[in-house]
Amino acid sequence: MTDKQVYPVTPEVAKHALINKDQYQAMYKQSIENPDQFWAEHGKRVDWIKPFTKVKNTTYDYNALSIKWFEDGELNASVNCLDRHLESRGDQTAIIFEGDDPSDSRNVSYRELHDQVCKFANVLKSQGVKKGDVVTIYMPMIVETAVVMLACTRVGAIHSVVFGGFSPEALGSRVVNGKSNIVITADEGLRAGRKIPLKKNVDAALKNDDRHTVKTVIVVTRTGGDVAWTEGRDQRYEDLMTNASADCKPEPMNAEDPLFMLYTSGSTGEPKGVLHTTGGYLVYASMTHQYIFDYHDGDVYWCTADFGWVTGHSYILYGPLVNGATTLLFEGVPNYPDSSRMGQVVDKHQVNILYTAPTAIRALMAQGESCMDGTNRSSLRILGSVGEPINPEAWKWYHRVIGNGECPIVDTWWQTETGGILISPLPGATDLKPGSATVPFFGVQPALVDAEGTLLEGEAEGNLVIMDSWPGQMRTIYGDHERFIQTYFSAYKGMYFTGDGARRDADGDYWITGRVDDVLNVSGHRLGTAEVESAMVSHPKVAEAAVVGYPHDIKGQGIYVYVTLMQGEEPTDELKKELVQWVRKEIGPIASPDVIQWATGLPKTRSGKIMRRILRKIAANEYDQLGDTSTLADPSVVDDLINSRQSK
Ligand code: WT7
C-alpha cells in the first residue's frame, strides 16, 4: 500500500474526546500487563445482580482450551439495557425508528421499551419458553425486533436471529441446527418500497424441512398483507401482547450463560452457530461502543447495519442500550426513495455518530457528490466503517463529502466471533490513515504469523492472530465445541486465528488485507465458497462448481462461479440465469453469482483438490501470475479456462 497520508487527531476532536493519546497508551499498557485489574475495574460498567469475584480465567492452550470471564457473577442483559436507565433517563428516547417510507418515524423511550419487553417476556413464558431455549427470530428492521431480542434475554432464552434476506432453505437449516421450538417473524418486511414475504418464507422453511421441532410461530403485523395461517401453531403478536402484564422479573444469568447465537459462514461445511455469553459480551460491547465512537450522553447514534448480523447485535442494540444511548433503527436502504436518503436521515434526526459499511459508501460515491445535495450533515461528529477493508478513495470521500472534512473515521475491524471491535482508532487518541484499522482496543493483542506459525516482528505482512482472550470473544460453536477448537485454535497453537491477513506498517498500525481462507466478503456479507458451491451442485444439470471472489467496484468482492455441466447439457445463457435464480433460492439474494463461466474441467491437484488460487487469478484477469501449475493433474485445463474467459 502506497498511501502514506495521515490525518492527525485535530485539537477540536481531542478536546471533546473521552480518551486522549496518553490515556490510550496508559490504559492499553495496563490492560495487557494486568488484565485482571483492568477488567475488574471495567467489568463494573454493567450492573451485576451478584458481583463477580473472579475476572479472567482463560487459556489458549490447545489441549486445555478454556475461556471464562467474570465466571461467578450474575446479571441480566435486559436489566442492563433498560431497567437501570429508568430512573435517570426513563423518558429519553432509546430507539428512533426511521421507516422505509420517510414519512414513517417514531421515538420509543426507555420506559416504553421496558414495558414492551416485559410484556413480550411474559408472552414468551406463556408459550413455554424457558431459560436456555433457542428462539429463532426472522424479522425486518422494526422496533418489535429489538423488543423480541431483549425479551429473550429477560427470560434467559438464547436468541438466534436469522437475516431476513435469507431463503426458506437457509432459515430451515438454522432452525433445525438450533433445535428451536419457536419462531418469531412478521407478516412482511418493507425495503425500498418492496415487500419481503417473511411469514411465507417461514411457512416454506417449516414445510420443506421436516427435521424441525417448531410448535409456535408468532407473527408481528408490519404491512397487514395477507398471510396463510396454521391454526394451533401461528399466533398474532398484537393479540398476545394485549393481555400480557408489563411486570416481569428478570432471570438472573451467570456471566457465562449463553446470551445469543448467530450463524456465520466458514471456509467449510454448514454455517456455524457462533455462541456468545452474557457478562463478558455486555462489558465488551458497551465499552467499545463508548470509547471507539467517543459516545457522550445525549448523542444520537446511527448504525446502518441489520439485526441479522453481529454489527446489529453489538452496535445497534446491546452496546448503545447498555450505555443509555439513543440508537437509530433504520428499516430501509441508503438509496430509497433516492440516494440522498442517508444525508436526509442524518439531518432529520440530527445524528452525531454514523456507522456504516464501505459498500454503502462506494454505492453513494458512484452516484456523485450531488447525492448529498440539500443536506448539510452538520450534526455529524464521528464516522465509522465496518465489514471489509475500506479503500482509501472511499475513505477520503466519506471523510470529505459525508463528514464535511471534519469528522474522524473509525475503521473498525472485528468479526462475528469477536463479539465487538478489536482493532480501530479511538477518535481522540489515534492519528488516522485511510485504509488502516490502526491499533488494538484495550486488552487485545494482535500479532502476525507466517504460514508455519512463526511470529513476525516489526513491519510485516502475514496471517492475523490474537494472542490472548478478551471478554467479548465467542465461547463455542453451538452444538459443536470440537469444531470451535479446530476452526480457531488448531492452525497456530496457542493463538486465536482470525482467517484474515494483515500488514503492520513501520508505525505499528494494522492494515487488514482480507480473508486468507475460502470465505468471501460480498458487500460486507460473509459467505463460504463451499456453501455457494454446494447450492450450485444441488442443481440437477450441474456436475461440478468452483466459487471464488474477484474484485468488484461496489461490492468489494463479487462471486465468480466456474461450472461444469452434466454430460449432454447445453451451456446456454438461459441456463446461466436459471442457475443464478437457483442459488438465490437456496441461500438468498446476497449469494447471487455475478459471473458464471462454463468450464469443461477444473484445475485440480493429483489428489483431487481444486486449486482455487489459479481460479482466483483467472477471474481477476491476472493470467501472468498463475504461479506454479506443475502439480496439477491436467495443466491443459488452465489454458482452456483462460481461452474461454478471454473469448467472452
Ligand atoms: C470479516 C468478519 C464485524 C462485523 C461485520 C462483519 C472483514 C470486518 C473489517 C474492517 C477489514 C473487515 C474481515 C473479518 N472485516 N471489518 N474494518 N476492515 N476487514 O462480520 O460477517 O463476521 O465478517 O469481515 O475479513 O474477518 P463478519
XYZ file of C-alpha atoms and ligand atoms in Angstrom:
675
model
C 0.000 0.000 0.000
C 1.480 3.297 -1.048
C -0.937 5.619 0.700
C 1.092 7.375 3.365
C -1.317 10.172 4.097
C -2.006 10.762 7.790
C -4.962 12.616 9.295
C -3.756 13.626 12.755
C -6.154 13.955 15.688
C -7.452 17.526 15.451
C -7.447 19.812 18.515
C -11.274 20.084 18.419
C -11.711 16.319 18.477
C -9.042 15.879 21.146
C -10.699 18.441 23.387
C -14.031 16.671 23.340
C -12.745 13.081 23.383
C -13.063 10.617 26.256
C -9.591 9.175 25.655
C -6.513 11.098 24.532
C -3.184 9.755 23.297
C -1.536 9.446 26.694
C -4.601 7.846 28.222
C -4.778 5.289 25.424
C -1.135 4.339 25.970
C -1.529 4.058 29.725
C -4.793 2.130 29.613
C -3.566 -0.212 26.887
C -0.435 -0.964 28.875
C -2.436 -1.727 31.993
C -4.909 -3.885 30.062
C -2.092 -6.113 28.779
C 0.174 -6.156 31.817
C -2.557 -6.554 34.371
C -5.719 -7.784 32.671
C -7.333 -8.916 35.934
C -7.066 -5.491 37.474
C -8.066 -3.721 34.261
C -11.172 -5.814 33.611
C -12.148 -5.959 37.298
C -12.444 -2.188 37.098
C -14.197 -2.025 33.719
C -16.381 -5.051 34.440
C -18.238 -2.761 36.838
C -19.589 -0.714 33.948
C -22.538 -3.123 33.836
C -24.918 -3.834 36.725
C -24.464 -7.184 38.414
C -27.192 -8.954 40.366
C -24.397 -10.860 42.053
C -20.983 -9.186 41.683
C -18.130 -11.257 40.259
C -15.088 -12.068 42.362
C -13.174 -13.804 39.563
C -12.214 -11.878 36.428
C -10.179 -13.642 33.746
C -9.874 -17.378 33.564
C -8.735 -18.212 30.073
C -6.190 -20.384 28.338
C -5.468 -20.789 24.628
C -3.529 -23.972 25.363
C -4.750 -26.245 22.579
C -5.269 -29.228 24.866
C -6.958 -27.342 27.679
C -8.739 -24.543 25.856
C -10.985 -22.602 28.220
C -12.479 -19.105 28.054
C -14.292 -17.720 31.093
C -14.794 -14.137 32.145
C -16.395 -12.880 35.379
C -17.411 -16.502 35.879
C -19.081 -16.248 39.288
C -21.044 -13.072 38.549
C -24.743 -12.921 37.761
C -26.584 -10.343 35.686
C -29.371 -9.871 33.169
C -28.932 -8.227 29.779
C -32.376 -6.595 29.596
C -31.855 -5.053 33.024
C -28.605 -3.528 31.797
C -30.222 -2.241 28.616
C -33.425 -0.979 30.235
C -34.226 -1.147 33.950
C -31.079 0.545 35.087
C -31.852 3.605 32.959
C -35.456 4.074 34.076
C -34.741 6.360 36.980
C -32.197 8.581 35.272
C -33.490 8.582 31.687
C -36.840 6.815 31.523
C -38.294 9.433 29.187
C -35.209 9.703 26.998
C -35.534 8.207 23.528
C -33.944 4.773 23.429
C -34.809 3.991 19.815
C -35.523 6.342 16.947
C -37.364 4.294 14.364
C -36.967 5.528 10.790
C -39.189 3.549 8.451
C -38.608 2.544 4.872
C -41.055 5.297 3.962
C -39.524 8.634 5.056
C -42.848 9.812 6.497
C -42.882 6.861 8.898
C -40.814 7.507 12.003
C -41.277 7.482 15.757
C -39.357 7.668 19.012
C -39.526 4.992 21.684
C -38.479 5.968 25.208
C -36.569 3.740 27.599
C -39.749 3.407 29.665
C -41.894 2.346 26.714
C -39.266 -0.102 25.525
C -39.027 -1.565 29.026
C -42.805 -2.031 29.115
C -42.915 -3.752 25.745
C -40.001 -6.016 26.596
C -41.523 -7.096 29.904
C -44.813 -7.825 28.193
C -43.270 -9.910 25.474
C -41.098 -11.705 28.030
C -44.336 -12.753 29.706
C -45.706 -13.833 26.327
C -42.636 -15.993 25.793
C -43.138 -17.563 29.215
C -46.799 -18.216 28.468
C -45.666 -20.049 25.322
C -43.464 -22.274 27.435
C -40.126 -20.645 26.616
C -37.615 -21.283 29.386
C -34.052 -20.323 30.235
C -31.642 -21.886 27.723
C -34.251 -22.407 24.964
C -33.350 -21.169 21.487
C -35.760 -18.649 19.969
C -35.372 -18.090 16.223
C -36.048 -14.529 15.063
C -36.679 -13.849 11.346
C -37.792 -10.246 11.237
C -37.403 -6.927 9.471
C -35.720 -3.863 10.975
C -38.539 -2.717 13.230
C -38.854 -1.837 16.917
C -40.530 -5.166 17.680
C -37.340 -6.996 16.695
C -35.458 -5.171 19.449
C -38.335 -5.940 21.827
C -38.222 -9.643 20.998
C -34.425 -9.899 21.325
C -34.431 -8.153 24.696
C -37.438 -10.160 25.891
C -35.484 -13.346 25.185
C -32.660 -12.110 27.394
C -35.120 -11.225 30.146
C -36.269 -14.846 30.460
C -32.816 -16.280 29.752
C -33.654 -17.658 26.310
C -30.943 -17.683 23.622
C -31.943 -15.682 20.584
C -30.873 -16.771 17.143
C -31.549 -14.016 14.649
C -31.639 -15.138 11.027
C -31.160 -12.338 8.482
C -34.473 -11.545 6.768
C -32.771 -11.759 3.368
C -32.021 -15.456 3.788
C -34.074 -18.003 1.864
C -36.520 -20.504 3.406
C -33.866 -23.211 2.917
C -31.235 -21.245 4.841
C -33.765 -20.388 7.558
C -34.902 -24.010 7.857
C -31.421 -25.399 8.397
C -30.729 -22.784 11.091
C -33.990 -23.572 12.901
C -33.101 -27.260 12.835
C -29.498 -26.749 13.921
C -30.611 -24.573 16.850
C -33.305 -27.112 17.877
C -35.640 -24.172 18.134
C -39.275 -24.734 19.171
C -40.434 -21.242 18.356
C -40.003 -18.745 15.522
C -40.847 -15.044 15.720
C -41.477 -13.317 12.411
C -43.532 -10.571 10.723
C -46.165 -10.786 8.031
C -43.963 -8.942 5.558
C -40.909 -6.736 5.633
C -40.551 -3.459 3.733
C -37.410 -2.477 1.893
C -37.116 0.163 -0.807
C -40.885 0.082 -1.220
C -40.889 -3.664 -1.886
C -42.495 -6.273 0.323
C -40.449 -9.170 1.678
C -42.616 -12.256 2.320
C -41.220 -13.201 5.716
C -44.154 -15.262 7.020
C -44.447 -17.052 3.696
C -40.751 -17.927 3.926
C -41.214 -19.273 7.444
C -44.130 -21.413 6.229
C -41.982 -22.749 3.385
C -38.997 -23.377 5.663
C -41.088 -25.393 8.131
C -42.957 -27.264 5.421
C -39.862 -28.261 3.440
C -37.657 -29.277 6.337
C -39.336 -31.965 8.430
C -36.422 -32.250 10.886
C -37.617 -29.209 12.857
C -39.468 -29.163 16.201
C -41.250 -25.809 15.898
C -44.576 -25.687 17.765
C -45.204 -21.942 17.745
C -44.853 -19.150 15.206
C -45.544 -15.609 16.434
C -46.285 -13.074 13.703
C -45.860 -9.310 14.076
C -48.090 -7.230 11.813
C -45.894 -4.916 9.756
C -47.711 -4.404 6.427
C -51.043 -6.063 7.195
C -50.628 -8.101 3.996
C -52.426 -11.403 3.573
C -50.620 -14.402 5.011
C -51.519 -18.071 5.326
C -52.387 -19.215 8.839
C -51.725 -22.548 10.506
C -54.235 -22.862 13.351
C -52.747 -24.038 16.602
C -49.244 -23.055 15.532
C -49.472 -19.427 14.398
C -50.242 -16.610 16.829
C -50.576 -12.900 16.351
C -48.034 -10.800 18.306
C -50.550 -8.000 18.880
C -53.161 -10.384 20.344
C -50.668 -11.942 22.721
C -49.412 -8.534 23.848
C -52.884 -7.149 24.660
C -53.308 -9.191 27.791
C -49.693 -9.544 28.827
C -48.538 -7.989 32.080
C -45.792 -5.346 31.933
C -44.292 -6.757 35.090
C -41.663 -9.417 34.546
C -38.906 -10.358 36.922
C -35.611 -10.748 35.054
C -33.922 -14.145 35.082
C -30.546 -13.932 36.859
C -27.964 -15.264 34.413
C -24.488 -16.456 35.141
C -21.888 -14.381 33.289
C -21.069 -17.461 31.219
C -24.690 -18.381 30.404
C -25.432 -18.004 26.680
C -26.862 -14.668 25.527
C -27.311 -15.356 21.832
C -26.144 -17.346 18.881
C -25.694 -16.095 15.364
C -24.848 -18.107 12.285
C -21.863 -17.184 10.202
C -20.098 -18.744 7.237
C -16.813 -20.556 7.444
C -14.474 -21.974 4.851
C -16.037 -25.436 5.060
C -19.374 -27.039 5.830
C -22.630 -25.580 7.054
C -22.734 -22.147 8.704
C -21.634 -22.158 12.337
C -23.806 -21.044 15.245
C -21.435 -18.624 16.977
C -22.316 -18.561 20.669
C -21.810 -15.518 22.877
C -22.297 -15.436 26.640
C -23.716 -12.710 28.843
C -21.206 -10.949 31.113
C -18.065 -10.506 29.054
C -20.028 -9.715 25.908
C -22.021 -6.896 27.517
C -18.943 -5.381 29.139
C -17.023 -5.523 25.885
C -19.807 -4.370 23.537
C -20.678 -1.381 25.715
C -17.101 -0.360 26.410
C -16.039 -0.475 22.756
C -19.194 1.422 21.775
C -18.460 4.177 24.248
C -14.757 4.674 23.546
C -14.458 3.886 19.847
C -17.408 6.090 18.870
C -16.490 8.562 21.594
C -20.079 8.320 22.701
C -21.244 11.099 25.033
C -24.549 11.296 26.871
C -27.143 12.880 24.626
C -25.524 11.866 21.338
C -27.728 10.453 18.602
C -26.063 7.377 17.191
C -26.882 5.608 13.920
C -25.516 2.261 12.839
C -26.935 1.262 9.441
C -26.448 -2.490 9.906
C -29.198 -5.128 10.140
C -30.105 -7.087 13.278
C -29.342 -10.177 11.193
C -25.597 -9.510 11.502
C -23.396 -9.177 14.560
C -22.991 -5.445 13.974
C -26.728 -5.094 14.563
C -26.443 -7.050 17.812
C -23.426 -5.293 19.322
C -23.743 -1.803 17.865
C -27.419 -1.131 17.250
C -28.770 -2.903 20.298
C -26.576 -4.061 23.167
C -23.637 -1.625 23.201
C -25.738 1.531 22.777
C -28.550 0.496 25.133
C -26.212 -0.607 27.917
C -24.716 2.885 27.573
C -28.132 4.568 27.751
C -27.734 5.905 24.220
C -30.273 6.977 21.641
C -29.878 4.465 18.826
C -31.425 4.930 15.408
C -33.103 1.909 13.855
C -33.458 2.179 10.072
C -35.807 -0.098 8.187
C -34.823 0.979 4.676
C -31.838 1.245 2.371
C -29.473 4.202 1.711
C -30.746 4.883 -1.829
C -34.513 4.842 -1.354
C -36.557 6.885 -2.237
C -33.348 8.333 -3.707
C -29.645 8.470 -2.968
C -29.961 11.498 -0.694
C -31.654 9.314 1.965
C -28.614 8.834 4.174
C -27.969 12.569 4.385
C -31.696 13.200 4.868
C -31.904 10.825 7.822
C -28.792 12.358 9.410
C -30.284 15.860 9.186
C -33.794 14.835 10.202
C -32.671 13.179 13.449
C -29.532 15.293 13.980
C -27.316 12.227 14.028
C -23.929 12.763 15.713
C -22.303 9.395 15.061
C -22.749 7.447 11.818
C -21.509 3.862 11.455
C -21.835 2.255 8.028
C -20.142 -0.051 5.517
C -17.662 0.627 2.685
C -20.035 -0.910 0.135
C -22.714 1.684 1.002
C -20.167 4.472 0.735
C -18.949 3.238 -2.659
C -22.525 2.968 -3.927
C -23.158 6.609 -2.950
C -19.802 7.663 -4.351
C -20.812 6.155 -7.687
C -23.845 8.474 -7.687
C -21.591 11.517 -7.390
C -21.440 14.211 -4.718
C -24.841 15.516 -5.731
C -26.369 12.679 -3.659
C -25.673 14.854 -0.616
C -27.324 17.957 -2.145
C -29.947 19.520 0.051
C -28.490 18.053 3.248
C -25.770 19.567 5.426
C -24.972 16.761 7.898
C -23.541 19.395 10.240
C -24.648 17.384 13.288
C -22.100 14.642 12.481
C -19.065 14.353 14.735
C -17.743 10.801 14.245
C -17.927 8.395 11.286
C -17.385 4.640 11.418
C -16.712 1.927 8.853
C -17.094 -1.834 9.174
C -17.377 -5.086 7.272
C -14.477 -5.109 4.845
C -11.307 -3.191 4.139
C -12.198 0.367 3.113
C -10.253 1.512 0.068
C -8.507 4.897 0.566
C -10.625 6.572 -2.181
C -13.854 5.611 -0.416
C -12.360 6.598 2.948
C -11.483 10.083 1.658
C -14.861 10.543 0.011
C -16.613 9.521 3.237
C -14.433 11.981 5.156
C -14.691 14.897 2.723
C -18.242 14.604 1.384
C -20.357 12.936 4.059
C -18.346 14.259 7.018
C -17.656 17.719 5.513
C -13.956 17.101 6.147
C -14.485 17.458 9.890
C -15.197 14.025 11.339
C -12.653 11.366 12.235
C -13.379 7.965 10.691
C -13.008 4.892 12.877
C -12.274 1.919 10.614
C -13.338 -0.889 12.924
C -12.029 -4.398 12.334
C -13.787 -7.304 14.026
C -15.823 -10.444 13.358
C -18.989 -12.238 14.411
C -16.690 -14.375 16.549
C -15.075 -11.459 18.368
C -18.356 -10.005 19.699
C -17.014 -6.478 19.475
C -14.398 -4.349 17.741
C -10.783 -5.487 18.219
C -8.768 -3.111 16.047
C -9.773 0.506 15.493
C -8.658 4.067 16.019
C -10.028 5.979 19.029
C -11.113 9.433 17.798
C -9.110 11.468 20.312
C -6.108 9.175 20.530
C -5.206 7.788 17.116
C -3.887 9.522 14.011
C -5.828 8.182 11.046
C -4.555 6.614 7.829
C -7.114 5.993 5.083
C -7.424 2.219 4.728
C -5.851 1.251 8.045
C -7.771 -0.107 11.034
C -4.718 1.109 13.017
C -4.415 -0.067 16.655
C -5.818 -2.682 19.046
C -8.515 -1.887 21.602
C -7.764 -2.358 25.301
C -6.943 -5.939 26.175
C -6.431 -7.033 22.567
C -3.057 -8.415 21.461
C -2.906 -8.817 17.686
C 0.098 -10.432 16.037
C 1.167 -11.650 12.609
C 2.429 -15.127 11.815
C 3.753 -16.768 8.676
C 2.299 -19.997 7.276
C 4.307 -22.054 9.781
C 3.083 -20.039 12.733
C 6.308 -18.151 13.365
C 5.652 -14.735 14.873
C 6.696 -11.853 12.635
C 8.264 -8.780 14.183
C 8.124 -5.123 13.175
C 6.980 -4.148 9.702
C 5.494 -7.318 8.235
C 2.651 -8.978 6.385
C 1.125 -12.280 7.433
C -1.835 -14.054 8.989
C -3.609 -12.126 11.708
C -3.831 -13.893 15.077
C -4.817 -12.738 18.565
C -2.549 -13.875 21.376
C -4.920 -13.836 24.351
C -8.623 -13.710 25.171
C -10.804 -10.591 25.539
C -14.209 -10.575 27.272
C -16.358 -10.393 24.110
C -14.894 -13.490 22.495
C -17.220 -16.277 21.312
C -17.228 -19.302 23.604
C -18.199 -22.140 21.305
C -19.967 -23.177 18.123
C -23.467 -24.158 19.199
C -23.602 -27.927 19.470
C -20.059 -28.486 18.168
C -17.314 -27.478 20.582
C -14.756 -29.617 18.755
C -15.338 -27.645 15.558
C -14.792 -24.443 17.559
C -11.378 -25.631 18.710
C -10.415 -26.939 15.271
C -11.559 -23.845 13.395
C -9.918 -21.185 15.509
C -7.174 -22.751 17.608
C -5.616 -25.570 15.615
C -3.876 -23.667 12.788
C -1.482 -21.870 15.145
C -1.164 -23.428 18.583
C -1.781 -21.078 21.484
C -3.332 -18.362 19.305
C -6.782 -17.417 18.009
C -6.677 -17.467 14.200
C -8.881 -14.823 12.598
C -8.882 -16.089 8.997
C -7.702 -12.647 7.893
C -4.415 -11.475 6.502
C -2.893 -8.158 7.574
C 0.093 -5.892 7.209
C 1.741 -3.973 10.034
C 3.492 -0.794 8.959
C 6.536 0.915 10.431
C 4.377 2.796 12.959
C 2.822 -0.455 14.171
C -0.539 0.254 12.506
C -2.515 -2.684 11.129
C -3.914 -2.821 7.593
C -6.340 -5.706 7.076
C -5.848 -7.218 3.620
C -8.851 -9.587 3.615
C -9.627 -13.257 4.175
C -6.899 -15.790 3.636
C -9.318 -18.732 3.773
C -12.150 -19.778 1.449
C -14.534 -17.169 2.783
C -15.924 -14.421 0.539
C -16.841 -10.924 1.652
C -19.553 -9.623 -0.656
C -20.811 -6.142 0.260
C -19.588 -6.799 3.791
C -21.548 -10.073 3.973
C -19.666 -13.192 4.712
C -20.194 -16.267 2.534
C -18.358 -19.572 2.360
C -17.279 -20.648 -1.127
C -18.304 -24.158 -0.037
C -21.878 -23.010 0.665
C -22.312 -21.465 -2.770
C -20.697 -24.495 -4.406
C -22.974 -26.896 -2.601
C -26.036 -24.849 -3.636
C -24.773 -24.901 -7.225
C -24.142 -28.640 -7.448
C -27.565 -29.393 -5.992
C -28.934 -28.241 -9.380
C -29.607 -31.347 -11.493
C -27.714 -30.065 -14.547
C -24.535 -29.171 -12.678
C -21.751 -31.717 -12.337
C -19.209 -29.582 -10.553
C -18.736 -25.994 -9.419
C -15.915 -23.894 -8.016
C -16.522 -20.488 -6.487
C -14.018 -17.679 -5.999
C -14.169 -13.971 -5.212
C -12.975 -11.310 -7.654
C -12.513 -7.543 -7.228
C -15.829 -5.686 -7.627
C -16.105 -1.872 -7.648
C -19.124 -1.575 -5.359
C -19.380 -4.913 -3.552
C -15.689 -5.180 -2.724
C -15.810 -8.785 -3.844
C -18.075 -10.318 -6.465
C -18.970 -14.009 -6.787
C -17.384 -15.821 -9.732
C -18.510 -19.385 -10.404
C -16.909 -21.949 -12.668
C -19.479 -24.555 -13.659
C -19.034 -27.933 -15.292
C -22.309 -29.278 -16.652
C -23.554 -32.845 -16.671
C -22.794 -34.779 -19.842
C -25.136 -33.723 -22.633
C -26.366 -30.471 -21.042
C -26.239 -27.323 -23.198
C -24.322 -24.305 -21.821
C -26.848 -21.564 -22.664
C -27.445 -18.034 -21.343
C -30.886 -19.173 -20.159
C -29.241 -21.839 -18.035
C -26.910 -19.233 -16.534
C -29.944 -17.195 -15.458
C -31.597 -20.297 -14.082
C -28.501 -21.112 -12.018
C -28.388 -17.579 -10.586
C -32.041 -17.936 -9.534
C -31.297 -21.353 -8.090
C -28.586 -20.015 -5.763
C -30.830 -17.115 -4.701
C -33.493 -19.641 -3.781
C -31.070 -21.925 -1.934
C -29.258 -19.243 0.089
C -30.688 -15.781 -0.621
C -30.102 -12.779 -2.900
C -26.784 -11.921 -1.207
C -25.313 -15.109 -2.700
C -26.276 -14.279 -6.323
C -23.367 -15.166 -8.608
C -22.078 -12.156 -10.553
C -20.306 -14.194 -13.211
C -20.774 -17.781 -14.316
C -18.127 -19.255 -16.566
C -18.654 -22.632 -18.230
C -15.724 -24.935 -17.649
C -15.013 -28.232 -19.336
C -12.740 -29.109 -16.433
C -11.406 -27.574 -13.207
C -7.754 -27.287 -12.182
C -7.146 -29.996 -9.603
C -4.163 -31.464 -7.870
C -3.481 -35.144 -8.387
C -5.251 -35.790 -5.101
C -8.378 -34.070 -6.468
C -8.230 -30.769 -4.592
C -9.443 -27.774 -6.615
C -6.716 -25.130 -6.852
C -8.731 -22.002 -6.167
C -5.609 -19.873 -6.219
C -5.464 -20.349 -10.007
C -9.198 -19.778 -10.437
C -8.942 -16.512 -8.481
C -6.219 -15.271 -10.796
C -8.197 -16.149 -13.932
C -11.315 -14.459 -12.533
C -9.274 -11.330 -11.789
C -7.748 -11.349 -15.298
C -4.243 -11.844 -13.910
C -3.019 -14.571 -16.229
C 0.647 -13.796 -15.885
C 0.619 -14.534 -12.157
C -0.768 -18.041 -12.066
C 2.143 -19.368 -10.042
C 3.198 -22.983 -10.062
C 0.805 -25.170 -12.094
C 3.067 -28.205 -12.272
C 1.256 -30.078 -9.509
C -1.986 -30.082 -11.490
C -3.353 -33.409 -12.656
C -4.078 -31.859 -16.070
C -2.370 -28.492 -16.661
C -4.130 -28.006 -20.021
C -7.365 -27.244 -18.131
C -5.888 -23.863 -17.238
C -5.346 -22.836 -20.855
C -8.887 -23.858 -21.723
C -10.251 -21.709 -18.904
C -8.153 -18.711 -19.943
C -9.189 -19.075 -23.570
C -12.873 -19.269 -22.782
C -12.541 -16.345 -20.339
C -10.868 -14.176 -22.981
C -13.244 -15.092 -25.771
C -16.158 -13.653 -23.775
C -14.833 -10.388 8.465
C -15.828 -10.684 9.544
C -17.583 -7.355 12.149
C -18.900 -7.068 11.703
C -19.186 -7.218 10.268
C -18.595 -8.431 9.603
C -13.962 -8.479 7.467
C -14.780 -6.692 9.046
C -13.373 -5.083 8.647
C -12.568 -3.908 8.541
C -11.218 -5.031 7.002
C -13.016 -6.192 7.858
C -12.833 -9.382 7.898
C -13.435 -10.216 9.000
N -13.924 -7.170 8.118
N -14.464 -5.430 9.364
N -12.847 -2.800 9.248
N -11.506 -3.936 7.713
N -11.948 -6.163 7.044
O -18.613 -9.556 10.444
O -19.519 -11.291 8.911
O -18.174 -11.935 10.932
O -17.089 -10.856 8.949
O -15.166 -9.162 7.842
O -12.451 -10.187 6.823
O -12.803 -11.443 9.210
P -18.403 -10.977 9.844
